[in-house]
Tab-separated table of C-alpha atoms in Angstrom:
chain	number	residue	atom	x	y	z
A	1	MET	CA	35.842	-30.963	49.273
A	2	PRO	CA	39.278	-29.600	50.272
A	3	GLY	CA	41.391	-28.254	47.433
A	4	THR	CA	45.091	-28.186	46.740
A	5	LEU	CA	47.104	-26.256	49.320
A	6	TRP	CA	46.942	-22.690	48.143
A	7	HIS	CA	50.648	-22.304	48.848
A	8	SER	CA	51.698	-25.241	46.647
A	9	PRO	CA	54.434	-24.403	44.095
A	10	ALA	CA	51.914	-24.153	41.238
A	11	ALA	CA	49.588	-21.927	43.263
A	12	LEU	CA	52.447	-19.669	44.342
A	13	ALA	CA	53.613	-19.304	40.738
A	14	TRP	CA	50.043	-18.375	39.763
A	15	LEU	CA	49.790	-15.861	42.631
A	16	GLN	CA	53.073	-14.323	41.523
A	17	THR	CA	51.442	-13.750	38.128
A	18	ILE	CA	48.456	-12.109	39.847
A	19	LEU	CA	50.787	-9.774	41.770
A	20	ARG	CA	52.856	-8.965	38.676
A	21	GLU	CA	49.706	-8.019	36.736
A	22	ARG	CA	48.411	-5.938	39.622
A	23	PHE	CA	51.571	-4.168	40.734
A	24	GLY	CA	53.859	-4.377	37.690
A	25	HIS	CA	56.762	-6.083	39.483
A	26	ALA	CA	58.000	-9.679	39.665
A	27	PHE	CA	57.732	-10.511	43.348
A	28	VAL	CA	58.919	-13.825	44.771
A	29	LEU	CA	56.634	-15.679	47.180
A	30	GLN	CA	57.926	-18.276	49.597
A	31	ALA	CA	56.094	-20.161	52.342
A	32	GLN	CA	57.941	-20.698	55.622
A	33	PRO	CA	58.821	-24.386	56.140
A	34	ASP	CA	56.815	-24.551	59.379
A	35	GLY	CA	53.721	-23.097	57.667
A	36	SER	CA	53.694	-20.070	59.958
A	37	GLY	CA	53.918	-17.427	57.307
A	38	MET	CA	54.648	-16.270	53.773
A	39	THR	CA	57.316	-13.866	52.567
A	40	LEU	CA	57.076	-11.513	49.614
A	41	ARG	CA	60.360	-10.248	48.193
A	42	LEU	CA	61.915	-8.577	45.215
A	43	PRO	CA	64.769	-10.547	43.628
A	44	ASP	CA	68.205	-9.757	45.102
A	45	ASP	CA	66.781	-7.516	47.828
A	46	ALA	CA	67.055	-8.229	51.555
A	47	ARG	CA	63.864	-6.366	52.414
A	48	CYS	CA	60.631	-8.324	52.578
A	49	ILE	CA	57.000	-8.382	53.635
A	50	SER	CA	55.870	-11.266	55.788
A	51	LEU	CA	52.210	-12.275	55.844
A	52	ALA	CA	50.219	-14.582	58.066
A	53	LEU	CA	49.556	-17.922	56.410
A	54	ASP	CA	46.335	-19.794	57.112
A	55	GLY	CA	47.068	-23.278	55.812
A	56	ALA	CA	43.563	-24.704	56.247
A	57	THR	CA	40.864	-22.041	55.979
A	58	PHE	CA	41.416	-21.066	52.369
A	59	THR	CA	41.320	-24.624	51.056
A	60	ARG	CA	37.782	-25.148	52.355
A	61	ALA	CA	34.845	-25.646	49.978
A	62	ASP	CA	32.108	-24.278	52.187
A	63	SER	CA	30.670	-20.931	53.204
A	64	ASP	CA	30.869	-21.303	56.987
A	65	LEU	CA	34.142	-19.457	57.455
A	66	PRO	CA	34.246	-16.708	60.078
A	67	CYS	CA	34.513	-13.078	59.063
A	68	THR	CA	35.515	-9.944	60.894
A	69	LEU	CA	36.176	-6.312	59.977
A	70	TRP	CA	39.312	-4.194	59.922
A	71	ASP	CA	39.373	-0.409	60.128
A	72	ALA	CA	42.281	0.469	57.834
A	73	ALA	CA	41.988	4.223	58.274
A	74	ALA	CA	42.148	3.938	62.071
A	75	GLU	CA	45.560	2.315	61.733
A	76	GLY	CA	46.898	4.837	59.229
A	77	TRP	CA	46.239	3.012	55.960
A	78	GLN	CA	44.144	4.293	53.083
A	79	PRO	CA	41.113	2.124	52.208
A	80	ALA	CA	40.041	1.825	48.576
A	81	LEU	CA	36.374	2.129	49.549
A	82	PRO	CA	34.632	3.729	52.517
A	83	GLY	CA	33.906	1.680	55.620
A	84	ALA	CA	35.620	-1.115	57.487
A	85	LEU	CA	37.241	-3.776	55.323
A	86	PRO	CA	35.785	-7.321	55.586
A	87	ALA	CA	38.334	-10.015	56.453
A	88	PRO	CA	36.843	-13.366	55.369
A	89	GLY	CA	38.263	-16.395	57.168
A	90	ALA	CA	39.307	-14.477	60.289
A	91	ALA	CA	37.360	-14.510	63.552
A	92	GLN	CA	39.599	-11.781	64.932
A	93	LEU	CA	42.669	-9.856	63.826
A	94	PRO	CA	45.707	-8.647	65.759
A	95	THR	CA	45.925	-4.969	66.656
A	96	PRO	CA	47.653	-3.341	64.959
A	97	LEU	CA	47.301	-5.570	61.923
A	98	ILE	CA	50.383	-4.290	60.086
A	99	THR	CA	53.600	-3.826	62.039
A	100	PRO	CA	57.241	-2.967	61.273
A	101	ALA	CA	59.567	-5.972	61.154
A	102	ASP	CA	63.196	-6.704	60.430
A	103	ASN	CA	63.917	-5.534	56.895
A	104	GLY	CA	60.291	-4.665	56.183
A	105	TRP	CA	56.763	-5.158	57.476
A	106	HIS	CA	54.507	-7.910	58.785
A	107	ILE	CA	50.783	-8.268	57.904
A	108	GLY	CA	48.743	-10.315	60.343
A	109	TYR	CA	46.115	-11.432	57.826
A	110	ASP	CA	46.399	-13.991	55.020
A	111	ILE	CA	45.747	-11.668	52.073
A	112	LEU	CA	47.181	-14.132	49.569
A	113	GLY	CA	45.109	-17.024	50.914
A	114	LEU	CA	41.987	-14.901	50.539
A	115	THR	CA	43.018	-13.988	46.994
A	116	TYR	CA	43.424	-17.660	46.120
A	117	TRP	CA	40.115	-18.691	47.747
A	118	MET	CA	38.069	-16.016	46.023
A	119	LEU	CA	39.660	-16.053	42.564
A	120	THR	CA	39.701	-19.851	42.208
A	121	ARG	CA	36.129	-20.142	43.570
A	122	GLN	CA	37.357	-22.875	45.907
A	123	GLU	CA	34.243	-22.105	47.964
A	124	GLU	CA	32.050	-23.613	45.219
A	125	VAL	CA	33.858	-26.888	44.554
A	126	GLY	CA	31.581	-29.892	45.015
A	127	ARG	CA	28.621	-27.880	46.336
A	128	THR	CA	25.167	-29.431	46.287
A	129	ASP	CA	23.127	-26.486	47.648
A	130	LEU	CA	22.181	-25.353	44.147
A	131	ASP	CA	19.188	-23.580	42.614
A	132	ASN	CA	16.697	-24.985	40.111
A	133	HIS	CA	19.138	-24.368	37.239
A	134	GLY	CA	21.968	-26.218	38.981
A	135	ARG	CA	23.740	-22.965	39.885
A	136	PHE	CA	25.486	-22.072	43.127
A	137	PRO	CA	23.423	-19.055	44.236
A	138	ALA	CA	24.673	-15.821	45.723
A	139	VAL	CA	22.470	-16.218	48.788
A	140	HIS	CA	24.445	-19.319	49.828
A	141	SER	CA	27.821	-17.621	49.437
A	142	HIS	CA	30.059	-16.417	52.231
A	143	ALA	CA	30.119	-12.941	50.678
A	144	TYR	CA	26.333	-12.596	50.766
A	145	LYS	CA	26.016	-14.000	54.273
A	146	HIS	CA	28.605	-11.552	55.602
A	147	GLY	CA	27.529	-8.518	53.601
A	148	TYR	CA	30.474	-7.971	51.305
A	149	LEU	CA	29.163	-9.326	47.976
A	150	GLU	CA	28.922	-5.804	46.585
A	151	ARG	CA	32.533	-4.989	47.485
A	152	PRO	CA	35.598	-6.147	45.495
A	153	VAL	CA	37.177	-7.414	48.697
A	154	VAL	CA	40.253	-8.936	47.035
A	155	ASP	CA	41.007	-5.656	45.276
A	156	GLU	CA	40.569	-3.791	48.556
A	157	TRP	CA	43.090	-6.010	50.343
A	158	LEU	CA	45.550	-5.821	47.454
A	159	HIS	CA	45.195	-2.041	47.625
A	160	VAL	CA	46.405	-2.250	51.221
A	161	LEU	CA	49.204	-4.619	50.237
A	162	GLY	CA	50.267	-2.098	47.599
A	163	GLN	CA	50.714	0.530	50.304
A	164	VAL	CA	52.852	-1.858	52.368
A	165	ILE	CA	54.940	-2.598	49.269
A	166	THR	CA	55.509	1.122	48.743
A	167	ARG	CA	56.655	1.569	52.337
A	168	THR	CA	58.961	-1.440	52.075
A	169	TRP	CA	60.492	-0.371	48.739
A	170	PRO	CA	59.984	3.426	48.565
A	171	GLY	CA	61.889	3.707	45.304
A	172	ILE	CA	59.636	1.540	43.140
A	173	ALA	CA	56.635	2.773	41.191
A	174	LEU	CA	53.630	0.471	41.194
A	175	LYS	CA	51.507	-0.073	38.112
A	176	GLN	CA	48.676	2.432	37.893
A	177	HIS	CA	45.279	1.143	36.796
A	178	GLN	CA	42.423	3.133	35.320
A	179	PHE	CA	38.717	2.492	35.703
A	180	SER	CA	37.103	1.005	32.609
A	181	VAL	CA	33.777	-0.400	31.393
A	182	LYS	CA	33.150	-3.567	29.377
A	183	VAL	CA	29.694	-4.249	27.998
A	184	SER	CA	28.479	-7.584	26.677
A	185	HIS	CA	25.220	-8.923	25.330
A	186	ASP	CA	23.983	-12.516	25.398
A	187	VAL	CA	22.050	-13.017	22.166
A	188	ASP	CA	19.378	-15.344	23.555
A	189	VAL	CA	16.600	-13.859	21.434
A	190	PRO	CA	17.897	-11.792	18.502
A	191	SER	CA	14.376	-11.358	17.132
A	192	ARG	CA	11.023	-11.194	18.898
A	193	TYR	CA	9.243	-12.901	16.009
A	194	GLY	CA	11.681	-13.706	13.197
A	195	PHE	CA	12.650	-17.257	14.157
A	196	ALA	CA	9.526	-18.320	16.020
A	197	SER	CA	7.505	-21.364	15.027
A	198	ALA	CA	3.836	-20.816	14.129
A	199	LYS	CA	2.871	-21.746	17.672
A	200	GLY	CA	5.605	-19.535	19.123
A	201	LEU	CA	4.505	-16.620	16.980
A	202	LEU	CA	0.914	-16.879	18.206
A	203	ARG	CA	2.160	-17.109	21.797
A	204	ALA	CA	4.287	-13.985	21.351
A	205	MET	CA	1.405	-12.070	19.780
A	206	ALA	CA	-0.925	-13.086	22.623
A	207	GLY	CA	1.657	-11.946	25.142
A	208	ASP	CA	1.974	-8.596	23.393
A	209	VAL	CA	-1.765	-7.995	23.651
A	210	LEU	CA	-2.653	-9.544	27.013
A	211	LYS	CA	0.481	-8.837	29.083
A	212	ARG	CA	1.903	-5.693	27.523
A	213	GLY	CA	-1.085	-4.111	25.832
A	214	ASP	CA	1.095	-3.741	22.724
A	215	ILE	CA	-1.405	-4.230	19.905
A	216	LYS	CA	0.812	-2.452	17.367
A	217	ASN	CA	3.659	-4.971	17.659
A	218	ALA	CA	1.226	-7.888	17.717
A	219	LEU	CA	-0.230	-6.781	14.385
A	220	ARG	CA	3.226	-6.383	12.856
A	221	ALA	CA	4.477	-9.766	14.084
A	222	PRO	CA	3.454	-11.901	11.037
A	223	TRP	CA	4.992	-9.358	8.650
A	224	ILE	CA	8.245	-9.298	10.626
A	225	ARG	CA	8.304	-13.115	10.726
A	226	LEU	CA	7.756	-13.326	6.972
A	227	ASN	CA	10.486	-10.787	6.225
A	228	THR	CA	13.257	-12.129	8.440
A	229	ARG	CA	15.045	-14.086	5.755
A	230	ASP	CA	18.341	-12.430	4.949
A	231	ALA	CA	18.433	-9.878	7.771
A	232	LEU	CA	16.700	-8.992	11.012
A	233	HIS	CA	13.686	-6.777	10.382
A	234	PRO	CA	14.281	-3.146	11.418
A	235	SER	CA	10.866	-3.020	13.126
A	236	ASP	CA	11.541	-6.016	15.340
A	237	PRO	CA	11.508	-4.772	18.979
A	238	PHE	CA	14.445	-7.032	19.907
A	239	ASN	CA	16.583	-5.809	17.010
A	240	THR	CA	18.467	-3.275	19.120
A	241	PHE	CA	21.934	-4.132	17.834
A	242	GLU	CA	22.572	-0.927	15.894
A	243	TRP	CA	21.412	1.150	18.873
A	244	ILE	CA	23.748	-0.780	21.194
A	245	MET	CA	26.725	-0.336	18.872
A	246	ASP	CA	25.943	3.352	18.332
A	247	LEU	CA	25.978	3.906	22.097
A	248	SER	CA	29.194	1.932	22.539
A	249	ASP	CA	30.851	3.925	19.763
A	250	GLN	CA	29.842	7.172	21.444
A	251	HIS	CA	31.583	6.079	24.650
A	252	GLY	CA	34.611	4.421	23.075
A	253	LEU	CA	33.482	0.947	24.129
A	254	THR	CA	33.533	-2.382	22.325
A	255	SER	CA	30.331	-4.387	22.654
A	256	ALA	CA	30.710	-8.166	22.817
A	257	PHE	CA	27.785	-10.207	21.440
A	258	TYR	CA	27.660	-13.858	22.504
A	259	PHE	CA	25.745	-16.255	20.239
A	260	ILE	CA	24.129	-19.592	21.094
A	261	CYS	CA	25.406	-22.352	18.803
A	262	GLY	CA	23.622	-25.465	20.019
A	263	ARG	CA	20.343	-27.046	21.099
A	264	THR	CA	20.536	-29.062	24.317
A	265	SER	CA	17.321	-27.883	25.992
A	266	ALA	CA	14.045	-26.088	25.464
A	267	MET	CA	15.759	-23.213	27.320
A	268	ASP	CA	17.953	-22.542	24.286
A	269	ALA	CA	17.510	-20.111	21.415
A	270	ASP	CA	15.175	-20.529	18.442
A	271	TYR	CA	17.807	-19.535	15.849
A	272	GLU	CA	20.781	-21.256	14.241
A	273	PRO	CA	24.111	-19.449	13.805
A	274	GLU	CA	24.177	-20.452	10.118
A	275	HIS	CA	20.886	-18.653	9.351
A	276	PRO	CA	21.406	-15.907	6.736
A	277	ALA	CA	19.982	-13.240	9.053
A	278	ILE	CA	22.349	-14.232	11.868
A	279	ARG	CA	25.277	-14.328	9.451
A	280	ALA	CA	24.345	-10.823	8.301
A	281	LEU	CA	24.189	-9.674	11.925
A	282	MET	CA	27.634	-11.119	12.636
A	283	ARG	CA	29.068	-9.424	9.554
A	284	ARG	CA	27.589	-6.116	10.664
A	285	ILE	CA	28.981	-6.470	14.191
A	286	HIS	CA	32.424	-7.193	12.766
A	287	GLU	CA	32.227	-4.359	10.220
A	288	ARG	CA	31.545	-1.920	13.024
A	289	GLY	CA	34.515	-3.129	15.062
A	290	HIS	CA	32.650	-4.956	17.796
A	291	GLU	CA	33.131	-8.489	19.085
A	292	ILE	CA	31.468	-11.851	18.472
A	293	GLY	CA	31.667	-14.595	21.088
A	294	LEU	CA	30.179	-17.861	22.303
A	295	HIS	CA	27.141	-18.447	24.525
A	296	PRO	CA	27.167	-22.235	25.090
A	297	SER	CA	23.730	-23.830	25.222
A	298	TYR	CA	21.881	-24.650	28.426
A	299	GLY	CA	22.968	-28.288	28.795
A	300	THR	CA	26.710	-27.871	28.205
A	301	TYR	CA	28.093	-26.603	31.506
A	302	GLN	CA	29.096	-30.087	32.740
A	303	LYS	CA	30.076	-31.419	29.305
A	304	THR	CA	33.473	-30.376	28.048
A	305	GLU	CA	33.027	-31.954	24.623
A	306	LEU	CA	29.789	-30.048	23.907
A	307	ILE	CA	31.311	-26.658	24.684
A	308	ALA	CA	34.190	-27.525	22.334
A	309	GLN	CA	31.740	-28.572	19.594
A	310	GLU	CA	29.733	-25.373	19.878
A	311	ALA	CA	32.897	-23.260	19.904
A	312	GLN	CA	34.007	-24.991	16.716
A	313	ARG	CA	30.614	-24.391	15.137
A	314	LEU	CA	30.915	-20.670	15.802
A	315	ARG	CA	34.481	-20.598	14.491
A	316	ALA	CA	33.309	-22.316	11.297
A	317	VAL	CA	30.618	-19.689	10.677
A	318	LEU	CA	33.087	-16.869	11.316
A	319	ALA	CA	35.618	-18.435	8.956
A	320	GLU	CA	32.992	-18.770	6.235
A	321	GLU	CA	32.191	-15.074	6.672
A	322	ASN	CA	35.892	-14.157	6.680
A	323	ILE	CA	35.561	-12.721	10.191
A	324	GLN	CA	38.836	-12.728	12.119
A	325	GLN	CA	39.223	-11.589	15.719
A	326	ALA	CA	42.195	-11.205	18.034
A	327	GLU	CA	40.465	-13.214	20.753
A	328	MET	CA	37.405	-15.358	21.359
A	329	GLY	CA	35.479	-15.395	24.615
A	330	GLY	CA	31.951	-15.617	25.895
A	331	ARG	CA	29.618	-16.615	28.703
A	332	MET	CA	27.544	-19.619	29.762
A	333	HIS	CA	23.778	-19.571	29.106
A	334	TYR	CA	21.803	-18.832	32.296
A	335	LEU	CA	25.200	-18.364	33.996
A	336	ARG	CA	25.268	-22.133	34.609
A	337	TRP	CA	28.605	-23.105	36.109
A	338	GLU	CA	30.232	-26.017	37.905
A	339	GLN	CA	33.659	-25.323	39.357
A	340	PRO	CA	36.142	-26.349	38.021
A	341	THR	CA	34.415	-28.484	35.341
A	342	THR	CA	33.126	-25.555	33.286
A	343	LEU	CA	36.343	-23.592	33.732
A	344	ARG	CA	38.385	-26.433	32.259
A	345	ALA	CA	35.870	-26.876	29.445
A	346	TRP	CA	36.466	-23.292	28.313
A	347	ALA	CA	40.224	-23.818	28.405
A	348	ASP	CA	39.989	-27.149	26.586
A	349	ALA	CA	37.866	-25.518	23.875
A	350	GLY	CA	40.724	-23.096	23.186
A	351	MET	CA	38.803	-20.027	24.320
A	352	ASP	CA	40.691	-16.916	25.387
A	353	TYR	CA	38.413	-15.746	28.186
A	354	ASP	CA	35.191	-16.491	30.028
A	355	SER	CA	32.855	-13.886	31.517
A	356	THR	CA	30.307	-16.056	33.335
A	357	LEU	CA	31.395	-15.594	36.926
A	358	GLY	CA	28.758	-13.364	38.385
A	359	TYR	CA	25.687	-14.576	40.233
A	360	ALA	CA	22.251	-14.632	38.626
A	361	ASP	CA	20.236	-13.964	41.781
A	362	ARG	CA	22.293	-10.996	43.015
A	363	PRO	CA	24.772	-8.610	41.394
A	364	GLY	CA	28.209	-8.090	42.858
A	365	PHE	CA	31.704	-9.511	43.033
A	366	ARG	CA	31.461	-13.297	42.960
A	367	CYS	CA	35.238	-13.544	42.613
A	368	GLY	CA	35.953	-10.620	44.930
A	369	THR	CA	37.518	-8.599	42.115
A	370	CYS	CA	36.723	-6.333	39.189
A	371	PHE	CA	39.987	-7.216	37.432
A	372	GLU	CA	40.470	-9.864	34.763
A	373	TYR	CA	42.911	-12.594	35.808
A	374	PRO	CA	44.433	-15.931	34.688
A	375	ALA	CA	42.405	-19.033	35.540
A	376	PHE	CA	43.480	-21.640	38.088
A	377	ASP	CA	41.927	-25.071	38.713
A	378	PRO	CA	41.797	-25.518	42.521
A	379	VAL	CA	41.186	-29.283	42.279
A	380	ALA	CA	43.982	-30.178	39.868
A	381	GLY	CA	46.145	-27.440	41.350
A	382	GLU	CA	47.245	-25.998	38.039
A	383	ALA	CA	47.005	-22.798	36.049
A	384	LEU	CA	44.950	-22.893	32.848
A	385	LYS	CA	45.436	-21.099	29.560
A	386	LEU	CA	42.322	-18.999	30.013
A	387	ARG	CA	41.425	-15.580	31.366
A	388	VAL	CA	38.567	-15.034	33.801
A	389	ARG	CA	36.656	-11.805	33.245
A	390	PRO	CA	34.315	-11.563	36.258
A	391	LEU	CA	30.780	-10.328	35.650
A	392	VAL	CA	29.706	-7.572	38.043
A	393	VAL	CA	26.085	-7.116	37.018
A	394	MET	CA	23.453	-8.594	34.741
A	395	GLU	CA	20.418	-6.389	34.213
A	396	CYS	CA	17.997	-9.229	35.046
A	397	SER	CA	19.624	-9.736	38.448
A	398	VAL	CA	18.634	-6.240	39.476
A	399	MET	CA	15.418	-5.691	37.534
A	400	ASP	CA	13.661	-9.041	37.057
A	401	ALA	CA	10.890	-9.993	39.482
A	402	CYS	CA	12.400	-13.465	39.988
A	403	TYR	CA	15.621	-11.938	41.390
A	404	MET	CA	15.925	-8.527	43.128
A	405	GLY	CA	12.799	-7.248	41.385
A	406	LEU	CA	13.743	-3.558	41.356
A	407	GLY	CA	12.270	-3.035	37.888
A	408	THR	CA	12.957	0.364	36.362
A	409	ARG	CA	12.502	2.272	39.599
A	410	GLU	CA	15.049	4.666	41.060
A	411	ALA	CA	16.244	1.882	43.362
A	412	ALA	CA	17.426	-0.090	40.320
A	413	GLN	CA	19.342	2.869	38.950
A	414	MET	CA	20.951	3.419	42.349
A	415	LYS	CA	22.005	-0.224	42.587
A	416	PHE	CA	23.670	-0.126	39.167
A	417	MET	CA	25.528	3.068	40.063
A	418	GLN	CA	26.562	1.708	43.460
A	419	LEU	CA	28.243	-1.248	41.757
A	420	LYS	CA	29.837	0.984	39.152
A	421	ASN	CA	31.212	3.266	41.859
A	422	ALA	CA	32.731	0.285	43.681
A	423	CYS	CA	34.673	-0.480	40.486
A	424	VAL	CA	35.666	3.173	40.199
A	425	GLY	CA	37.039	3.042	43.754
A	426	GLY	CA	38.995	-0.096	42.975
A	427	ARG	CA	40.208	1.306	39.628
A	428	GLY	CA	38.982	-1.891	37.999
A	429	CYS	CA	36.591	-2.846	35.238
A	430	PHE	CA	32.822	-2.521	35.501
A	431	THR	CA	31.523	-5.480	33.487
A	432	VAL	CA	27.888	-5.282	32.432
A	433	LEU	CA	25.663	-7.886	30.788
A	434	TRP	CA	22.644	-6.346	29.072
A	435	HIS	CA	20.580	-8.498	26.717
A	436	ASN	CA	19.546	-6.994	23.384
A	437	SER	CA	15.984	-8.101	24.213
A	438	TRP	CA	15.910	-6.012	27.436
A	439	LEU	CA	16.027	-2.579	25.857
A	440	ASN	CA	12.665	-0.872	25.858
A	441	THR	CA	12.558	2.936	26.192
A	442	LYS	CA	13.008	3.062	29.972
A	443	ASN	CA	15.684	0.357	30.009
A	444	LYS	CA	17.628	2.170	27.307
A	445	SER	CA	17.842	5.204	29.569
A	446	ILE	CA	19.174	3.158	32.497
A	447	TYR	CA	21.661	1.297	30.309
A	448	SER	CA	22.918	4.516	28.717
A	449	ASP	CA	23.835	5.890	32.153
A	450	LEU	CA	26.106	2.919	32.796
A	451	CYS	CA	28.268	3.323	29.689
């Protein structure tokens, strides 16, 4: 399903915003009338950078694009990360790639087209090769097929563009970014036993004994269930919220906790946001200066009106508890996403940001970046009043047997650190999803190293 031309007026205005946020200057973008190239200028300055313009490749909604590599260092440019830089969409590149031109420089690769294609997730529009949860999987993506999923390829190319900008306008200072970490926690199961039905409680107790050999917790389960009325029980193994906030406070981080506020499937939570214990948890999170957000239920990702209803339900609970926040964001349950349907649903619900866009089956850079950015609908061809906060890694993606299956072994720790270091190299944000229910003793150690 082809999208809007990425160099349409609306798309160019959006890309100008991307460049202003990244470099700190208001550049003007203009496509050549014959479609042969794109120019990047500063207002009232004769100097410019011209870039190749690929008018067809980066409007495609498939993963069969070519890909080649470019050795930046061999041509005198500094790469953000070690190794040759992937160039999605190009079967071959001119040598040298970047050459002096009248009043500036010319770049023989469509960096801005790539930026549009990756950030808008044009690749995913209308796809039918989905997994059993209706998700576009990493293993079908161009990035996975060509080995660059674990590299923020857009950031790497913009790093090169920044160097060309500096050579074109030596007197300007570009915006300097600092590496940061954002941690978030989908509250799928706030309590191991507290909200379970009688049947669910027996199932949990049996699992404790037969699967985990945890007789102690199994014996405590009925007591915990009985005493989860006004607050989560301190002995509940999934009640790790104070530990999470303590760790975040130690590292100067703000934890974001996303709550489910609807029932559309058996895959959803067994609690209601209005429950006194959940209200008490929300008050405590707010008192400690952390964030509360939305985790729309399993069946909402294609239904704009349901996401809006669940957002309003959360807002109502927060208002009743006199909890006020500067912004409201969250993430889809099971990372279910349909582009651009779900994106527009978040915007229509009046949310400030979404942090769904990482893959469930593999960690990495689904959007090719570790920077937050303004949303753009590639079908309607318009910018949306919403921020996209890409998700780099979910703990389950690395550790769970149904995905990479690395468990708590050294290989898992190395994978987490590899992704973190890629964000360090790009001076971006390492975004981590770690569920409160995935924090046993060993997992706590791994999670602590990431903060």
